[in-house]
Amino acid sequence: TPQLDGQYTVFGHVVMGQEVADMIVNAEKNPAAGQDAPAIPVAINRITIIEGTGDLTADELVAWEALPADLKSAK
């Protein structure tokens, strides 16, 4: 991901719940702490690691199938 300029780590891809990721990105910022620092700390309390597609709901499977092939095969 060249647009990140080596400053961030990509550790996953949102399959469902993009609205939650958007809320994190759009959280009110604390200018005194840096341009990307949230005013109120943000924590991810729960994630689901998807390994294979056997247990996906129909909506999750549609989202999975829409992913680019290189993301589905990345380890």
PDB file of C-alpha atoms in Angstrom, residues 27-67:
ATOM      1  CA  ALA A  27     -13.541  10.675  15.457  1.00  0.00           C
ATOM      2  CA  GLU A  28     -12.990  14.191  16.794  1.00  0.00           C
ATOM      3  CA  LYS A  29      -9.270  14.984  16.761  1.00  0.00           C
ATOM      4  CA  ASN A  30      -7.050  16.449  19.489  1.00  0.00           C
ATOM      5  CA  PRO A  31      -4.866  19.016  17.683  1.00  0.00           C
ATOM      6  CA  ALA A  32      -2.506  19.263  20.675  1.00  0.00           C
ATOM      7  CA  ALA A  33      -1.660  15.548  20.356  1.00  0.00           C
ATOM      8  CA  GLY A  34      -1.100  15.455  16.592  1.00  0.00           C
ATOM      9  CA  GLN A  35      -3.283  15.588  13.531  1.00  0.00           C
ATOM     10  CA  ASP A  36      -4.405  11.935  13.705  1.00  0.00           C
ATOM     11  CA  ALA A  37      -4.811  11.651  17.484  1.00  0.00           C
ATOM     12  CA  PRO A  38      -8.431  11.286  18.630  1.00  0.00           C
ATOM     13  CA  ALA A  39      -9.746  13.628  21.340  1.00  0.00           C
ATOM     14  CA  ILE A  40     -11.160  10.586  23.160  1.00  0.00           C
ATOM     15  CA  PRO A  41      -9.070   7.389  22.932  1.00  0.00           C
ATOM     16  CA  VAL A  42     -10.478   4.778  20.559  1.00  0.00           C
ATOM     17  CA  ALA A  43     -10.220   1.081  21.384  1.00  0.00           C
ATOM     18  CA  ILE A  44     -11.155  -1.988  19.361  1.00  0.00           C
ATOM     19  CA  ASN A  45     -12.849  -4.271  21.873  1.00  0.00           C
ATOM     20  CA  ARG A  46     -13.645  -7.197  19.600  1.00  0.00           C
ATOM     21  CA  ILE A  47     -12.686  -8.492  16.188  1.00  0.00           C
ATOM     22  CA  THR A  48     -13.390 -11.693  14.337  1.00  0.00           C
ATOM     23  CA  ILE A  49     -10.627 -13.412  12.411  1.00  0.00           C
ATOM     24  CA  ILE A  50     -12.021 -15.114   9.320  1.00  0.00           C
ATOM     25  CA  GLU A  51     -10.256 -18.276   8.251  1.00  0.00           C
ATOM     26  CA  GLY A  52     -12.100 -19.708   5.290  1.00  0.00           C
ATOM     27  CA  THR A  53     -15.691 -19.020   4.371  1.00  0.00           C
ATOM     28  CA  GLY A  54     -17.588 -21.945   5.903  1.00  0.00           C
ATOM     29  CA  ASP A  55     -19.046 -20.027   8.845  1.00  0.00           C
ATOM     30  CA  LEU A  56     -19.878 -16.762   7.066  1.00  0.00           C
ATOM     31  CA  THR A  57     -23.409 -15.409   6.899  1.00  0.00           C
ATOM     32  CA  ALA A  58     -24.872 -14.748   3.447  1.00  0.00           C
ATOM     33  CA  ASP A  59     -24.062 -11.007   3.744  1.00  0.00           C
ATOM     34  CA  GLU A  60     -20.512 -11.726   4.892  1.00  0.00           C
ATOM     35  CA  LEU A  61     -20.006 -14.157   2.015  1.00  0.00           C
ATOM     36  CA  VAL A  62     -21.121 -11.498  -0.488  1.00  0.00           C
ATOM     37  CA  ALA A  63     -18.626  -9.041   1.055  1.00  0.00           C
ATOM     38  CA  TRP A  64     -15.884 -11.697   1.002  1.00  0.00           C
ATOM     39  CA  GLU A  65     -16.511 -12.516  -2.644  1.00  0.00           C
ATOM     40  CA  ALA A  66     -16.243  -8.791  -3.500  1.00  0.00           C
ATOM     41  CA  LEU A  67     -12.662  -8.626  -2.148  1.00  0.00           C
TER      42      LEU A  67
END
